[in-house]
Short mmCIF file of C-alpha atoms in Angstrom, two decimals:
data_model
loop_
_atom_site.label_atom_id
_atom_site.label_comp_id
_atom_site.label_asym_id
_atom_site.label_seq_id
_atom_site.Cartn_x
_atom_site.Cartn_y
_atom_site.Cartn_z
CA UNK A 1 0.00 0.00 0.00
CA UNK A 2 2.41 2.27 1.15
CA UNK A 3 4.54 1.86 -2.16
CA UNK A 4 1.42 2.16 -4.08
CA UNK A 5 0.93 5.51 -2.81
CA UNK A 6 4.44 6.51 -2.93
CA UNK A 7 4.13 5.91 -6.83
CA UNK A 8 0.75 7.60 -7.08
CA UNK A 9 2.57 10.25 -5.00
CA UNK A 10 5.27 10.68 -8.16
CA UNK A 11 3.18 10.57 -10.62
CA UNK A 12 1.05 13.59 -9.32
CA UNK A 13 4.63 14.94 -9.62
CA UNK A 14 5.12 14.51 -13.18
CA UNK A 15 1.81 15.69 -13.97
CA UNK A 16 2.05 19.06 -12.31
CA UNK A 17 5.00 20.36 -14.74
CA UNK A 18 2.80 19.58 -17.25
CA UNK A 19 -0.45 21.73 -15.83
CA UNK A 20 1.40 25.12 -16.70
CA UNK A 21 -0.54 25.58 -19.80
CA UNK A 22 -3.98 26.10 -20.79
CA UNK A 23 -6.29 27.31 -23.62
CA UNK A 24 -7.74 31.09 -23.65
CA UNK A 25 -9.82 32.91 -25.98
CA UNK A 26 -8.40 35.93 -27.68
CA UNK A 27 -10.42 38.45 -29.33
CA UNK A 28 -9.72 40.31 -32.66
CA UNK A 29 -12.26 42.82 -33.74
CA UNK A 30 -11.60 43.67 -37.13
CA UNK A 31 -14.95 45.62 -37.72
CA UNK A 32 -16.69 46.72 -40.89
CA UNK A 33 -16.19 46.24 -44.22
CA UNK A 34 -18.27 47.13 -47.56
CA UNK A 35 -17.58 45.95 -51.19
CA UNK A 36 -19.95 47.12 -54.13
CA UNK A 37 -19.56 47.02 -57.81
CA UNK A 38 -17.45 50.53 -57.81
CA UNK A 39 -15.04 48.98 -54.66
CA UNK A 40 -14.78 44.78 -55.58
CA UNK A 41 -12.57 44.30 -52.11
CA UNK A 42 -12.08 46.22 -48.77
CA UNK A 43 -9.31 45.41 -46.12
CA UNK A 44 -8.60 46.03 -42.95
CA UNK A 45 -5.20 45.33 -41.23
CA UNK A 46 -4.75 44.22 -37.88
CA UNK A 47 -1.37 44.01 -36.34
CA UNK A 48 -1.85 41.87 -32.98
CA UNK A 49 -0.36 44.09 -30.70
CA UNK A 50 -2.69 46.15 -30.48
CA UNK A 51 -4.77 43.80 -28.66
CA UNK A 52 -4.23 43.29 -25.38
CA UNK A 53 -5.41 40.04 -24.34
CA UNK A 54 -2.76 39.17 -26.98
CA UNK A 55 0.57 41.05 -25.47
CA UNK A 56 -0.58 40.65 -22.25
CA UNK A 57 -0.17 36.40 -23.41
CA UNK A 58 2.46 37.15 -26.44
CA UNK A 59 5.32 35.20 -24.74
CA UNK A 60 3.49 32.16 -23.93
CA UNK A 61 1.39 30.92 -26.43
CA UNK A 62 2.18 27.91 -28.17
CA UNK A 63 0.07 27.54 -30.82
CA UNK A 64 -3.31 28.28 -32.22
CA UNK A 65 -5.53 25.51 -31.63
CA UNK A 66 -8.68 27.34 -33.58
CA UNK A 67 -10.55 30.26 -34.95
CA UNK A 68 -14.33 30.79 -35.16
CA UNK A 69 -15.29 34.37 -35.95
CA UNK A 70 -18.51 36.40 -35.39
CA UNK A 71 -20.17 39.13 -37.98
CA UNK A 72 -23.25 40.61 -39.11
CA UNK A 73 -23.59 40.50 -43.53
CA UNK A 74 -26.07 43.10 -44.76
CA UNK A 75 -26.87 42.91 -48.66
CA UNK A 76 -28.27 45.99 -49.99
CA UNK A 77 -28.55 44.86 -53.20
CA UNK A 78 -31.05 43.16 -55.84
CA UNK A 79 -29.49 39.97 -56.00
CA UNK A 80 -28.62 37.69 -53.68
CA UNK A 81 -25.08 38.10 -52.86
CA UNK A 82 -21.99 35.67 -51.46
CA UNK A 83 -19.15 37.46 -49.44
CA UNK A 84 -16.02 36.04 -49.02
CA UNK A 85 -12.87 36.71 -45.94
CA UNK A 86 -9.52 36.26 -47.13
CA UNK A 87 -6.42 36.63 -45.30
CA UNK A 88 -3.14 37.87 -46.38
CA UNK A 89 0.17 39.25 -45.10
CA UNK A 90 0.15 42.24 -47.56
CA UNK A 91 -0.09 45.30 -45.99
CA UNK A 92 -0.97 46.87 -49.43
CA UNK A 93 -4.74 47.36 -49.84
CA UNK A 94 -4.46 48.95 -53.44
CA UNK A 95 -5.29 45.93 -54.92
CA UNK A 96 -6.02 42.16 -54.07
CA UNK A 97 -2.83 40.35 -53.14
CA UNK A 98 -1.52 37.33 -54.94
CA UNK A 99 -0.41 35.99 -52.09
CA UNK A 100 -3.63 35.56 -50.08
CA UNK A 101 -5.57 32.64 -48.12
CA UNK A 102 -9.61 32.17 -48.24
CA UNK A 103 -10.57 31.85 -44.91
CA UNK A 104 -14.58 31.95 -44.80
CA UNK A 105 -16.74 31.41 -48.45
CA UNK A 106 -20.57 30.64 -48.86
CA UNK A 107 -21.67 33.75 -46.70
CA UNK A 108 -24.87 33.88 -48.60
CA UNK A 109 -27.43 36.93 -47.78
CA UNK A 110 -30.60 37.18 -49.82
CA UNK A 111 -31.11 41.07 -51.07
CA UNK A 112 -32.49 43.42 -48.33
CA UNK A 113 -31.65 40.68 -45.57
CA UNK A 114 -29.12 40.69 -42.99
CA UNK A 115 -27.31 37.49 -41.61
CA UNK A 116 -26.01 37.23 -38.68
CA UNK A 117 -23.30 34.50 -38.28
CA UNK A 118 -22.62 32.79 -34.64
CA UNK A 119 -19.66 31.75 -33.28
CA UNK A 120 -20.50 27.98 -34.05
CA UNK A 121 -21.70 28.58 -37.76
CA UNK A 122 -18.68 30.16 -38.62
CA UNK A 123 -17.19 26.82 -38.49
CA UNK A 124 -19.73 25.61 -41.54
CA UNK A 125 -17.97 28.84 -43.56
CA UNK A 126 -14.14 27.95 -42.41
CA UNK A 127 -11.54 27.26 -45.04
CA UNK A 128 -8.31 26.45 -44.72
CA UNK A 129 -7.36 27.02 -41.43
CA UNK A 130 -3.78 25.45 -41.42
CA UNK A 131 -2.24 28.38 -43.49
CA UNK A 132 -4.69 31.13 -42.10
CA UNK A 133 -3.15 29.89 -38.63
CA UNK A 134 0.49 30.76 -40.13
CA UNK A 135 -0.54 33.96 -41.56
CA UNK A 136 -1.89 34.92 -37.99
CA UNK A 137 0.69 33.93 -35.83
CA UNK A 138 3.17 36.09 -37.77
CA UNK A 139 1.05 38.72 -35.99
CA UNK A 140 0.65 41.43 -38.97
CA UNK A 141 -1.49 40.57 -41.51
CA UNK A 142 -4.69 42.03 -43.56
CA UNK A 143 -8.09 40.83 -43.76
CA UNK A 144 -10.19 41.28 -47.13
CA UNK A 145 -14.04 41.15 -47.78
CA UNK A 146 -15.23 40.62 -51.26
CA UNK A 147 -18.39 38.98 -53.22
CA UNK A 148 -17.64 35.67 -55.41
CA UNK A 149 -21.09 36.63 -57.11
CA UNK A 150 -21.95 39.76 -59.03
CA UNK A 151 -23.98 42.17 -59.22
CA UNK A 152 -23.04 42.63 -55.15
CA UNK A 153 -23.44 45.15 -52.49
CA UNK A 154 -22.71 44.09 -49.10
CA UNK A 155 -21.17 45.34 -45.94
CA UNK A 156 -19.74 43.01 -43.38
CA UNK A 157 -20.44 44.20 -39.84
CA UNK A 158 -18.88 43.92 -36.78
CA UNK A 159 -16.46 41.29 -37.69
CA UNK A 160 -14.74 39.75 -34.83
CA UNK A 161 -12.02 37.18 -35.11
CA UNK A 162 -11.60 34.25 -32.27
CA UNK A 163 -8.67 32.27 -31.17
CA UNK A 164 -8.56 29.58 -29.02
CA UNK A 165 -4.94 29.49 -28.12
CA UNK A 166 -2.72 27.36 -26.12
CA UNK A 167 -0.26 28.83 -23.70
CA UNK A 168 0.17 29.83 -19.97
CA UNK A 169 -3.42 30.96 -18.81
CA UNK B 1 -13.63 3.98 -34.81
CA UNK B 2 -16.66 1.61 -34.76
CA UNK B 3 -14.34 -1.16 -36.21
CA UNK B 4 -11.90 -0.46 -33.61
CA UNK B 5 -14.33 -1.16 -30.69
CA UNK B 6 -15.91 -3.81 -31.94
CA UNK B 7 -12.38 -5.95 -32.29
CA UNK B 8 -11.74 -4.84 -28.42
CA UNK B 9 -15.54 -6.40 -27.41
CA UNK B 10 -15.00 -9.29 -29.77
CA UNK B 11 -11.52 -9.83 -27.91
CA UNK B 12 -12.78 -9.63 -25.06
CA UNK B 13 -15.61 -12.06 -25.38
CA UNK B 14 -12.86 -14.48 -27.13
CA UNK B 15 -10.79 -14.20 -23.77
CA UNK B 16 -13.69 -14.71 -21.43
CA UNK B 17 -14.60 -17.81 -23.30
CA UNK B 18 -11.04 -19.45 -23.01
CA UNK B 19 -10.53 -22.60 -20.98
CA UNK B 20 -7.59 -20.29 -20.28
CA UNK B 21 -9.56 -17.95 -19.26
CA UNK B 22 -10.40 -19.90 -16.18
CA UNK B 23 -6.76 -20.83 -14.80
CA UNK B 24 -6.01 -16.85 -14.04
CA UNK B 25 -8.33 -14.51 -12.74
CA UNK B 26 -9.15 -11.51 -14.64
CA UNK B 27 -12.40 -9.43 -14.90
CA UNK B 28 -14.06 -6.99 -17.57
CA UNK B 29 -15.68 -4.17 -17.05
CA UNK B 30 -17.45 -0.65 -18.17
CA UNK B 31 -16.80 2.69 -16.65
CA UNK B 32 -19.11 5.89 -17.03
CA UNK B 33 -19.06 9.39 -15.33
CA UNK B 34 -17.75 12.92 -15.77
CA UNK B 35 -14.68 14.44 -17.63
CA UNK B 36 -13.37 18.08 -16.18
CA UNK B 37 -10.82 19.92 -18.58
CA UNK B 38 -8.16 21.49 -17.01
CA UNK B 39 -7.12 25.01 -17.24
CA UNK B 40 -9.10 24.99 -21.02
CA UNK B 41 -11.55 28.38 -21.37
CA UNK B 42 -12.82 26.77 -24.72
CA UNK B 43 -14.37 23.75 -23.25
CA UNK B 44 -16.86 22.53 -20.32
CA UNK B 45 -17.17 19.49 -17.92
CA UNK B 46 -18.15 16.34 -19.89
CA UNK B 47 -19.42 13.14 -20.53
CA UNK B 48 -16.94 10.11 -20.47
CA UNK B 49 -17.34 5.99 -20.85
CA UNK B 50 -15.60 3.31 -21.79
CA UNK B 51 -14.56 -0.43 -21.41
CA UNK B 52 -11.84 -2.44 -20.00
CA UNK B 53 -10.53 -5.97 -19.09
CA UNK B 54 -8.06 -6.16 -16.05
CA UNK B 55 -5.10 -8.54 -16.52
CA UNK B 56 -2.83 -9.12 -13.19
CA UNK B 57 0.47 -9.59 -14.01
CA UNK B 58 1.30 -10.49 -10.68
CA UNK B 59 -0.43 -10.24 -7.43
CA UNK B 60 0.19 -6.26 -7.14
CA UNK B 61 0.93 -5.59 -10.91
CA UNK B 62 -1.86 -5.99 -13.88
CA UNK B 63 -2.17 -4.57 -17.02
CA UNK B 64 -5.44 -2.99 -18.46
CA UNK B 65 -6.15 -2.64 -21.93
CA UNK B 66 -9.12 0.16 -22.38
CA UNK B 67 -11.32 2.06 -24.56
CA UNK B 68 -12.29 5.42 -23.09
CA UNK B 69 -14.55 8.09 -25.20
CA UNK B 70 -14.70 11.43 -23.58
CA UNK B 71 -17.01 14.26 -24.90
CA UNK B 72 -16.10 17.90 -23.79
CA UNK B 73 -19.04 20.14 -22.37
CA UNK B 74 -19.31 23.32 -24.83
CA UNK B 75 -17.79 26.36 -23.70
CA UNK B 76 -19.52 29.83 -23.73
CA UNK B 77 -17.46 32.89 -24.41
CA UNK B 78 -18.50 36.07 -23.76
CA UNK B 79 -17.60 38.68 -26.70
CA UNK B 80 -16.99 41.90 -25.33
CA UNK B 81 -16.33 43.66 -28.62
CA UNK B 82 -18.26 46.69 -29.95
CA UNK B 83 -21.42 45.35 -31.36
CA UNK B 84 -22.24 42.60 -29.42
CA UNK B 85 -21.77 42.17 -25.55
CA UNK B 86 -23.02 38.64 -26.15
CA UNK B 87 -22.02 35.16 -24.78
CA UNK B 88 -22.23 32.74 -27.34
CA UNK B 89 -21.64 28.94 -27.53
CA UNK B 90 -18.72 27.29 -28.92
CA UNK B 91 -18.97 23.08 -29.86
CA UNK B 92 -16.23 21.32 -28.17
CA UNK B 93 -14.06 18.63 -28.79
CA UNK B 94 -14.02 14.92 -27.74
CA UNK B 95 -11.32 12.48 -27.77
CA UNK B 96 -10.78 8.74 -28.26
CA UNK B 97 -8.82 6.69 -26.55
CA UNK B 98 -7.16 3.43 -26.83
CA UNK B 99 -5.03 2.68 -24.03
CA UNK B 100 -3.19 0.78 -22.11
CA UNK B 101 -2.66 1.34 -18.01
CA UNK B 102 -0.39 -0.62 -15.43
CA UNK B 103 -2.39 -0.49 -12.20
CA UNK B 104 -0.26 -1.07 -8.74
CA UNK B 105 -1.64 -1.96 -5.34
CA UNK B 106 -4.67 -3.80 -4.71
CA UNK B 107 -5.69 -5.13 -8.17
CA UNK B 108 -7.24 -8.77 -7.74
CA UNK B 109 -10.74 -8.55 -6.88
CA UNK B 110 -10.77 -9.76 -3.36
CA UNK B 111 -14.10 -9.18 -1.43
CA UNK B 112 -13.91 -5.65 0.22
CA UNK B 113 -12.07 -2.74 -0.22
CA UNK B 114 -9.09 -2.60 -2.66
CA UNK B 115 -6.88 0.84 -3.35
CA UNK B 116 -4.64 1.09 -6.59
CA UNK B 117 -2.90 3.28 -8.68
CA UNK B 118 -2.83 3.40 -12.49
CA UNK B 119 -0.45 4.89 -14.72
CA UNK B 120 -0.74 4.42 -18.66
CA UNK B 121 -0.59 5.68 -22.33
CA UNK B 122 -2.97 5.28 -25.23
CA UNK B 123 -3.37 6.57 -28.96
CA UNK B 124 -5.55 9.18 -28.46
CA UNK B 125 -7.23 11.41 -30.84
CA UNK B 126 -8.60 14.78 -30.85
CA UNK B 127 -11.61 16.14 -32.76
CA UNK B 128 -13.88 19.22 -33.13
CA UNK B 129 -16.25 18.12 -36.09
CA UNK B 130 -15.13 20.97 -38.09
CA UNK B 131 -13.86 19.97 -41.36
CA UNK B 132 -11.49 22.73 -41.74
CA UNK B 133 -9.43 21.61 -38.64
CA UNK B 134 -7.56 18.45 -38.85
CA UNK B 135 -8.33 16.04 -36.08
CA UNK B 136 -5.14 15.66 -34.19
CA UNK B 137 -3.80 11.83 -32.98
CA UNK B 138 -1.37 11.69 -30.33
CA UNK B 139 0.12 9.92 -27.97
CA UNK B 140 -1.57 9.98 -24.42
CA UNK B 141 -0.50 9.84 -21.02
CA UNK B 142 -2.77 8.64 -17.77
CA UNK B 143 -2.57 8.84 -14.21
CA UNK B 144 -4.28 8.60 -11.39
CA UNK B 145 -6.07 6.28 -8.53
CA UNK B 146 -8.70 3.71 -8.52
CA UNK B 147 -10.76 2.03 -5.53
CA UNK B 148 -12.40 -1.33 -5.99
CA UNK B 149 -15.08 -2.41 -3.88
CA UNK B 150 -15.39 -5.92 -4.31
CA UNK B 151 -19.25 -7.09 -3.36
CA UNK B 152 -18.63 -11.15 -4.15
CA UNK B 153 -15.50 -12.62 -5.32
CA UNK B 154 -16.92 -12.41 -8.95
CA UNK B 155 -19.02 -8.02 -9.33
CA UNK B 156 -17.05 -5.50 -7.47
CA UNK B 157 -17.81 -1.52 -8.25
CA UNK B 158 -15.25 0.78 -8.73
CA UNK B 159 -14.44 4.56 -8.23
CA UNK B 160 -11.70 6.13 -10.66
CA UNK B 161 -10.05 9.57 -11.01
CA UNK B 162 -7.53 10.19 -13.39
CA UNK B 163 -5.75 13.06 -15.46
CA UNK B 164 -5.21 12.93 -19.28
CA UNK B 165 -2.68 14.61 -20.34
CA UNK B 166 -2.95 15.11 -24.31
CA UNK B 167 0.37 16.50 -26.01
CA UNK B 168 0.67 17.82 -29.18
CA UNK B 169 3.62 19.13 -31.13
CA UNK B 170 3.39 18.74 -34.82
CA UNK B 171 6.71 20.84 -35.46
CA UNK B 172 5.01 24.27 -35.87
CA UNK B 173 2.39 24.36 -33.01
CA UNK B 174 3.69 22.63 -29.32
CA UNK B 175 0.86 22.52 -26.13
CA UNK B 176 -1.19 19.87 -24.27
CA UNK B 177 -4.48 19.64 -23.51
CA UNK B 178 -5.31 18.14 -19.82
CA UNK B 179 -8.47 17.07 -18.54
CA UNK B 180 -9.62 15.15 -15.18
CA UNK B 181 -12.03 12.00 -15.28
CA UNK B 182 -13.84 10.46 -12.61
CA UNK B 183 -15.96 7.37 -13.26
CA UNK B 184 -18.03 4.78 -11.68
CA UNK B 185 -17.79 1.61 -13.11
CA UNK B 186 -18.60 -2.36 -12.55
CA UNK B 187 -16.46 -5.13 -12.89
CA UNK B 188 -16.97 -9.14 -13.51
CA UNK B 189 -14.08 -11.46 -12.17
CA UNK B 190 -13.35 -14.06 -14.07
CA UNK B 191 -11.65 -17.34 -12.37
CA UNK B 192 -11.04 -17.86 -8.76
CA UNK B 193 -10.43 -15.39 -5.82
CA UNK B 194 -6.93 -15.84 -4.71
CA UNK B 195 -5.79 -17.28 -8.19
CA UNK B 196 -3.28 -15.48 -10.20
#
């Protein structure tokens, strides 16, 4: 018995080193962004230090175990329209990158409606989230809002990025 | 997966119906209860089950071969950005385990109370039922303490807590995941109290 315990004892040891690191949510708002016939792409660019649930965690995160994101798509069009998020590390918004990743597609919005997409849904809409994770984690990148249909007006509204990340808590 | 637990049940029932079976005492069993991630804002307290067949190695040293499925409890995250002010729910993940513990201490099944500890590994994988993000499969490791109440020499019940402690480091990305189980469970002995 007593041995048993002793082991028990050590292996409560070994696990502690390991209970240093946990998964938090970080918080990007990125904000609005409208596309039309005129303007075919708008961008915003975030740079990650200027969020400070992420410096105040900067030196301990390991990795970024997911992203869901939250946004409002108004189309104030005819037609129904599709909006599309890519990501890119071009800082240069004067025209679409070559050099860029699709991270949500299928936002669908019939004309005069707004959709609202939830934290879960966004998962339906998430592409490729290996190389989006990349682009992120190099900390300055730019985010881009277009239509893959046409005719198209939309705005995409309050747009808020989320990362699970794993790190020190 | 479905394939995978089948084989372990069909093994199982192959071992049970030995003649072997009968010269060394050994039980199987089924666990339930809850799971409790650790230090993890993106999931919840969960669901966990699983099977197992207990085979002593010698008196104070056995060897359990398991199947444990643990479901995480969704988290809810508030979002404090302009716009919303809103807590909204996030699907978790769940992971699947096939493992393998050593217990030590008080493993055969004799009538009463019995106190043991269990350390193991198993291939475990990670999913979140998003097709985007790769499922992750990794090696596993287990620890913790287990108390067996024997009832007869054949049914005893069973109280369980261990930790899981789910690494990952595929070269670019490097963390763990940790989360807490502790399960009731029920036990048949198979072959005679006091027999190896």
């Amino acid at each position: 018995m007593k041995r048993s315990i002793l082991i028990f004892m050590g292996l409560l040891l070994l696990f502690s080193g390991c209970i240093v690191t946990g998964n938090l949510f970080i918080e990007i708002l990125i904000g609005n962004l409208s596309v039309n016939v005129d303007q075919t792409f708008a961008s915003a660019f975030v740079d990650l230090n200027d969020y400070e649930d992420y410096v105040d965690h900067r030196e301990d995160i390991n990795s970024v175990d997911d992203m869901g994101f939250v946004c409002r798509i108004h189309n104030s069009g005819n037609n129904a329209a599709t909006g599309q998020v890519w990501v890119s590390l071009a800082e240069d918004i004067d025209e679409l990158p070559k050099d860029k990743v699709l991270l949500l597609s299928g936002l669908t919005v019939a004309p005069g409606a707004t959709k609202e997409i939830t934290l879960n849904e966004s998962y339906d809409y998430l592409q490729h989230f290996e190389e989006t994770r990349d682009i992120i984690l190099s900390e300055k990148f730019s985010v881009f809002f277009t239509s893959q249909t046409t005719p198209f007006e939309l705005e995409i509204r309050d747009l808020v990025m989320i990362l699970s990340v794993n790190g020190k808590p | 997966m479905k394939t995978k637990v089948l084989t372990f049940l069909l093994l199982l029932l192959l071992l049970a119906s030995t003649d072997a079976a009968y010269g060394f005492r050994f039980n199987v069993g089924g666990f339930a209860g809850l799971n409790f991630p650790v230090a993890q804002d993106d999931a919840k307290m969960g669901t966990v089950f699983g099977l197992k067949t207990r085979l002593p190695l010698i008196p104070f040293i056995g060897v359990e071969p398991n199947f444990t499925y643990m479901k995480n409890g969704d988290a809810e995250i508030m979002i404090e950005a302009e716009g919303w002010n809103t807590t909204m729910r996030r699907e978790s993940g769940k992971f699947t385990n096939f493992g393998v513990d050593v217990l030590f201490g008080s493993i055969m099944g004799r009538t009463g109370l019995n106190i043991y500890g269990i350390a193991g590994i198993s291939s475990s994988k990670y999913a979140r039922s998003v097709d985007a993000i790769p499922d992750l499969t990794k090696i596993g490791i287990w620890g913790g303490v287990g108390l067996d109440y024997g009832i007869n020499s054949q049914w005893a019940v069973e109280v369980r807590g261990k930790v899981l402690v789910f690494p990952y480091d595929d070269g670019k990305d490097t963390g763990s995941r940790k989360n807490g189980i502790l399960t009731v469970g029920l036990s048949y002995f198979i072959g005679q109290e006091g027999v190896l």
